[in-house]
């Protein structure tokens, strides 16, 4: 069996992810956000006070990458770090009012990119795509 990138799930998923990220980056750039910052804020808009370790686990990124991202976000006034109320060794991360003010616009741009990408699919196909992608991500996270 020969390898063809056009039939490779990994190649197509990677290519699709890069296209999604590029389209999102273009739209959120005027807000002063990068895609990595947006992903962090999505988690913090959902649940404030997460630790750096929790963000690393939820976003499946390297600790050093998260540390740099949070440092930039703190410098740019998007997050604040404070002592964690239950773990003296950790810091809780909260979105600032500036970041909160960007939530609706940033999520709107992300929804726009998703709508464009899925435009040619009917509702059943969209649901099937999301279901399959979720299963695949879960399988790979489990060590598949």
Coordinates of N, CA and C in Angstrom, one line a residue:
X1 N 0.8 -1.2 0.0 CA 0.0 0.0 0.0 C 0.9 1.2 0.0
X2 N 0.7 2.1 -0.9 CA 1.5 3.3 -1.0 C 0.8 4.5 -0.2
X3 N 1.6 5.3 0.3 CA 1.2 6.5 1.1 C 0.8 7.6 0.2
X4 N -0.4 8.1 0.3 CA -0.8 9.3 -0.4 C -1.3 10.3 0.6
X5 N -0.7 11.5 0.6 CA -1.1 12.5 1.6 C -2.5 12.9 1.4
X6 N -3.1 12.8 0.2 CA -4.5 13.2 0.0 C -5.5 12.2 0.7
X7 N -5.0 11.1 1.1 CA -5.8 10.0 1.7 C -5.3 9.8 3.2
X8 N -4.5 10.6 3.7 CA -3.9 10.5 5.0 C -4.7 11.3 6.0
X9 N -5.3 10.7 7.0 CA -6.1 11.4 8.0 C -5.2 12.4 8.7
X10 N -4.0 12.0 9.1 CA -3.1 12.9 9.8 C -2.7 14.1 9.0
X11 N -2.3 13.9 7.7 CA -1.9 15.0 6.9 C -3.1 16.0 6.7
X12 N -4.3 15.4 6.4 CA -5.4 16.3 6.2 C -5.8 17.1 7.5
X13 N -5.8 16.4 8.6 CA -6.1 17.0 9.9 C -5.1 18.2 10.2
X14 N -3.8 17.9 10.0 CA -2.8 18.9 10.2 C -3.0 20.1 9.3
X15 N -3.2 19.8 8.0 CA -3.4 20.9 7.0 C -4.7 21.7 7.4
X16 N -5.7 21.0 7.8 CA -7.0 21.7 8.2 C -6.7 22.5 9.4
X17 N -6.0 22.0 10.4 CA -5.7 22.8 11.6 C -4.9 24.1 11.3
X18 N -3.9 24.0 10.4 CA -3.2 25.1 10.0 C -4.0 26.2 9.3
X19 N -4.9 25.7 8.4 CA -5.8 26.6 7.7 C -6.8 27.3 8.7
X20 N -7.4 26.5 9.7 CA -8.2 27.1 10.7 C -7.5 28.1 11.5
X21 N -6.2 27.8 11.9 CA -5.4 28.7 12.7 C -5.1 30.0 12.0
X22 N -4.8 29.9 10.7 CA -4.4 31.0 9.9 C -5.7 31.9 9.7
X23 N -6.8 31.3 9.4 CA -8.0 32.1 9.2 C -8.4 32.8 10.5
X24 N -8.3 32.1 11.6 CA -8.6 32.7 12.9 C -7.6 33.8 13.3
X25 N -6.3 33.6 13.1 CA -5.3 34.6 13.4 C -5.6 35.9 12.6
X26 N -6.0 35.7 11.4 CA -6.2 36.9 10.6 C -7.4 37.7 11.2
X27 N -8.4 37.1 11.7 CA -9.6 37.8 12.2 C -9.4 38.3 13.6
X28 N -8.6 37.6 14.4 CA -8.4 38.1 15.8 C -7.2 39.0 16.0
X29 N -6.4 39.1 15.0 CA -5.2 40.0 15.1 C -5.6 41.5 15.4
X30 N -6.7 42.0 14.8 CA -7.0 43.4 15.2 C -7.4 43.5 16.7
X31 N -7.8 42.4 17.3 CA -8.1 42.5 18.8 C -6.9 42.4 19.6
X32 N -5.7 42.2 19.0 CA -4.4 42.1 19.7 C -4.2 40.7 20.2
X33 N -4.9 39.7 19.6 CA -4.8 38.3 20.1 C -4.1 37.4 19.1
X34 N -3.3 36.5 19.5 CA -2.8 35.4 18.7 C -3.6 34.1 19.0
X35 N -3.6 33.2 18.1 CA -4.4 31.9 18.3 C -4.1 31.2 19.7
X36 N -2.8 31.2 20.1 CA -2.5 30.5 21.3 C -3.1 31.3 22.5
X37 N -3.1 32.6 22.4 CA -3.7 33.4 23.5 C -5.2 33.2 23.5
X38 N -5.8 33.1 22.3 CA -7.3 32.8 22.3 C -7.6 31.5 22.9
X39 N -6.8 30.5 22.7 CA -7.1 29.2 23.3 C -7.0 29.2 24.8
X40 N -6.1 30.0 25.3 CA -5.9 30.1 26.8 C -7.2 30.9 27.3
X41 N -7.5 32.0 26.6 CA -8.7 32.7 27.1 C -10.0 31.9 27.0
X42 N -10.1 31.1 26.0 CA -11.3 30.2 25.9 C -11.5 29.4 27.2
X43 N -10.4 28.9 27.7 CA -10.4 28.1 29.0 C -10.7 29.0 30.1
X44 N -10.1 30.2 30.2 CA -10.3 31.1 31.3 C -11.7 31.8 31.3
X45 N -12.2 32.0 30.1 CA -13.6 32.6 30.1 C -14.6 31.6 30.6
X46 N -14.3 30.3 30.4 CA -15.1 29.2 30.9 C -15.0 29.0 32.4
X47 N -13.7 29.1 32.8 CA -13.4 28.8 34.2 C -12.2 29.6 34.7
X48 N -12.5 30.7 35.4 CA -11.4 31.5 36.0 C -10.6 30.8 37.0
X49 N -9.4 31.3 37.3 CA -8.6 30.8 38.4 C -7.9 29.4 38.1
X50 N -7.8 29.0 36.8 CA -7.0 27.8 36.5 C -5.5 28.1 36.8
X51 N -4.8 27.0 37.1 CA -3.4 27.1 37.2 C -2.7 26.9 35.9
X52 N -1.4 27.3 35.8 CA -0.7 27.0 34.6 C -0.7 25.5 34.3
X53 N -0.5 24.7 35.3 CA -0.5 23.2 35.0 C -1.9 22.8 34.4
X54 N -3.0 23.3 35.0 CA -4.3 22.9 34.4 C -4.4 23.4 33.0
X55 N -3.9 24.6 32.7 CA -4.0 25.0 31.3 C -3.1 24.2 30.4
X56 N -2.0 23.8 30.8 CA -1.1 22.9 30.1 C -1.9 21.6 29.7
X57 N -2.5 21.0 30.7 CA -3.2 19.7 30.6 C -4.4 19.9 29.6
X58 N -5.2 21.0 29.8 CA -6.4 21.2 29.0 C -6.1 21.5 27.6
X59 N -5.0 22.2 27.3 CA -4.7 22.6 26.0 C -3.6 21.7 25.3
X60 N -3.1 20.7 26.1 CA -2.1 19.8 25.6 C -0.9 20.5 24.9
X61 N -0.3 21.4 25.7 CA 0.9 22.1 25.2 C 2.0 21.9 26.2
X62 N 3.2 22.2 25.8 CA 4.4 22.1 26.7 C 4.3 23.2 27.8
X63 N 4.8 22.8 28.9 CA 4.9 23.7 30.1 C 5.6 25.0 29.7
X64 N 6.8 24.9 29.0 CA 7.5 26.1 28.6 C 6.7 27.0 27.7
X65 N 6.0 26.4 26.8 CA 5.2 27.2 25.8 C 4.1 27.9 26.6
X66 N 3.5 27.3 27.5 CA 2.4 27.9 28.3 C 3.0 29.0 29.1
X67 N 4.2 28.8 29.7 CA 4.8 29.9 30.6 C 5.1 31.1 29.7
X68 N 5.6 30.9 28.5 CA 5.9 32.1 27.6 C 4.6 32.8 27.2
X69 N 3.6 32.0 26.9 CA 2.3 32.5 26.4 C 1.7 33.4 27.6
X70 N 1.6 32.8 28.8 CA 1.1 33.5 29.9 C 1.9 34.8 30.2
X71 N 3.2 34.7 30.1 CA 4.0 35.9 30.4 C 3.7 37.0 29.4
X72 N 3.5 36.7 28.1 CA 3.1 37.7 27.1 C 1.7 38.2 27.4
X73 N 0.8 37.3 27.8 CA -0.5 37.8 28.0 C -0.6 38.7 29.3
X74 N 0.2 38.4 30.3 CA 0.3 39.2 31.4 C 0.9 40.6 31.1
X75 N 1.9 40.6 30.3 CA 2.5 41.8 29.8 C 1.5 42.7 29.0
X76 N 0.7 42.0 28.2 CA -0.3 42.7 27.4 C -1.6 43.0 28.1
X77 N -1.7 42.7 29.4 CA -2.8 43.1 30.2 C -4.0 42.2 29.9
X78 N -3.8 40.9 29.5 CA -4.9 40.0 29.2 C -5.2 39.1 30.4
X79 N -4.2 38.8 31.2 CA -4.4 37.9 32.4 C -3.7 38.5 33.6
X80 N -4.1 38.1 34.7 CA -3.5 38.4 36.0 C -3.2 37.1 36.7
X81 N -2.1 37.0 37.4 CA -1.8 35.8 38.2 C -1.9 36.3 39.7
X82 N -2.4 35.4 40.5 CA -2.6 35.6 41.9 C -2.3 34.3 42.6
X83 N -2.0 34.4 43.9 CA -1.7 33.2 44.7 C -3.0 32.3 44.6
X84 N -2.7 31.0 44.4 CA -3.9 30.0 44.4 C -4.4 29.9 45.8
X85 N -5.7 29.9 46.0 CA -6.3 29.8 47.3 C -6.1 28.5 48.0
X86 N -5.8 27.4 47.3 CA -5.7 26.1 47.9 C -4.3 25.4 47.8
X87 N -3.4 26.1 47.0 CA -2.1 25.5 46.7 C -1.1 26.7 46.8
X88 N -0.3 26.8 47.8 CA 0.6 27.9 48.0 C 1.7 27.9 46.9
X89 N 2.0 26.7 46.3 CA 3.0 26.6 45.3 C 2.5 27.1 43.9
X90 N 1.2 27.2 43.7 CA 0.7 27.5 42.4 C 0.1 28.9 42.4
X91 N -0.1 29.4 41.1 CA -0.8 30.7 40.9 C -2.0 30.4 40.1
X92 N -3.1 31.1 40.5 CA -4.3 31.1 39.7 C -4.2 32.2 38.6
X93 N -4.8 31.9 37.4 CA -4.7 32.8 36.3 C -6.2 33.2 36.0
X94 N -6.3 34.5 35.9 CA -7.7 35.1 35.7 C -7.6 36.0 34.5
X95 N -8.7 36.1 33.7 CA -8.7 37.0 32.6 C -9.0 38.4 33.2
X96 N -8.4 39.4 32.6 CA -8.6 40.8 33.0 C -9.8 41.4 32.4
X97 N -10.3 42.5 32.9 CA -11.4 43.1 32.2 C -11.2 43.4 30.7
X98 N -9.9 43.7 30.4 CA -9.6 43.9 29.0 C -9.9 42.6 28.2
X99 N -9.5 41.5 28.7 CA -9.7 40.2 28.1 C -11.2 39.9 28.0
X100 N -11.9 40.1 29.1 CA -13.4 39.9 29.1 C -14.1 40.7 28.0
X101 N -13.6 41.9 27.8 CA -14.2 42.8 26.8 C -14.0 42.2 25.4
X102 N -13.0 41.4 25.2 CA -12.7 40.8 23.9 C -13.5 39.5 23.6
X103 N -14.1 38.9 24.6 CA -14.7 37.6 24.6 C -15.8 37.5 23.4
X104 N -16.7 38.3 23.4 CA -17.8 38.2 22.4 C -17.2 38.3 21.0
X105 N -16.4 39.3 20.7 CA -15.8 39.5 19.4 C -14.9 38.3 19.0
X106 N -14.1 37.8 19.9 CA -13.2 36.7 19.6 C -14.0 35.5 19.3
X107 N -14.9 35.2 20.1 CA -15.8 34.0 19.9 C -16.6 34.1 18.6
X108 N -17.0 35.3 18.3 CA -17.7 35.6 17.1 C -16.9 35.3 15.8
X109 N -15.6 35.7 15.9 CA -14.7 35.4 14.8 C -14.4 33.9 14.6
X110 N -14.3 33.2 15.8 CA -14.1 31.8 15.7 C -15.3 31.1 15.1
X111 N -16.5 31.5 15.5 CA -17.7 31.0 14.9 C -17.8 31.2 13.4
X112 N -17.3 32.4 13.0 CA -17.3 32.7 11.6 C -16.4 31.8 10.8
X113 N -15.2 31.5 11.3 CA -14.3 30.6 10.7 C -14.9 29.2 10.6
X114 N -15.5 28.8 11.7 CA -16.2 27.4 11.7 C -17.3 27.4 10.6
X115 N -18.1 28.4 10.6 CA -19.2 28.5 9.6 C -18.7 28.4 8.2
X116 N -17.7 29.1 7.9 CA -17.1 29.1 6.5 C -16.6 27.7 6.2
X117 N -15.8 27.1 7.1 CA -15.2 25.8 6.9 C -16.3 24.7 6.7
X118 N -17.4 24.8 7.4 CA -18.4 23.7 7.4 C -19.6 24.1 6.5
X119 N -19.5 25.2 5.7 CA -20.6 25.7 4.9 C -21.1 24.7 3.9
X120 N -20.3 23.8 3.3 CA -20.8 22.9 2.3 C -21.3 21.6 2.9
X121 N -21.4 21.5 4.3 CA -21.9 20.3 4.9 C -23.3 20.6 5.4
X122 N -24.2 19.6 5.3 CA -25.5 19.7 5.9 C -25.4 19.5 7.4
X123 N -26.5 19.7 8.1 CA -26.4 19.6 9.6 C -26.0 18.2 10.1
X124 N -26.5 17.2 9.4 CA -26.1 15.8 9.8 C -24.6 15.6 9.6
X125 N -24.1 16.1 8.5 CA -22.6 15.9 8.2 C -21.8 16.7 9.2
X126 N -22.3 17.9 9.6 CA -21.6 18.7 10.6 C -21.5 18.0 11.9
X127 N -22.6 17.5 12.3 CA -22.7 16.7 13.6 C -21.8 15.5 13.5
X128 N -21.8 14.8 12.4 CA -21.0 13.6 12.2 C -19.5 13.9 12.3
X129 N -19.1 15.0 11.6 CA -17.7 15.5 11.6 C -17.3 15.8 13.0
X130 N -18.1 16.6 13.8 CA -17.7 16.9 15.1 C -17.6 15.7 16.0
X131 N -18.5 14.8 15.9 CA -18.5 13.5 16.6 C -17.3 12.7 16.3
X132 N -17.0 12.6 15.1 CA -15.8 11.8 14.7 C -14.5 12.5 15.1
X133 N -14.4 13.8 14.9 CA -13.2 14.5 15.3 C -13.0 14.4 16.8
X134 N -14.0 14.5 17.6 CA -14.0 14.3 19.1 C -13.5 12.9 19.4
X135 N -14.0 11.9 18.8 CA -13.6 10.5 19.1 C -12.1 10.4 18.7
X136 N -11.7 10.9 17.6 CA -10.3 10.7 17.2 C -9.3 11.4 18.1
X137 N -9.7 12.7 18.5 CA -8.9 13.4 19.5 C -8.8 12.6 20.8
X138 N -9.9 12.1 21.3 CA -9.9 11.3 22.5 C -9.0 10.1 22.4
X139 N -9.1 9.4 21.3 CA -8.3 8.2 21.1 C -6.8 8.5 21.1
X140 N -6.4 9.6 20.4 CA -5.0 10.0 20.4 C -4.5 10.5 21.7
X141 N -5.4 11.2 22.5 CA -5.0 11.6 23.8 C -4.8 10.4 24.7
X142 N -5.6 9.3 24.5 CA -5.5 8.1 25.3 C -4.2 7.3 25.0
X143 N -3.5 7.8 24.0 CA -2.2 7.0 23.7 C -2.3 6.1 22.5
X144 N -3.3 6.4 21.7 CA -3.5 5.5 20.5 C -2.5 5.7 19.6

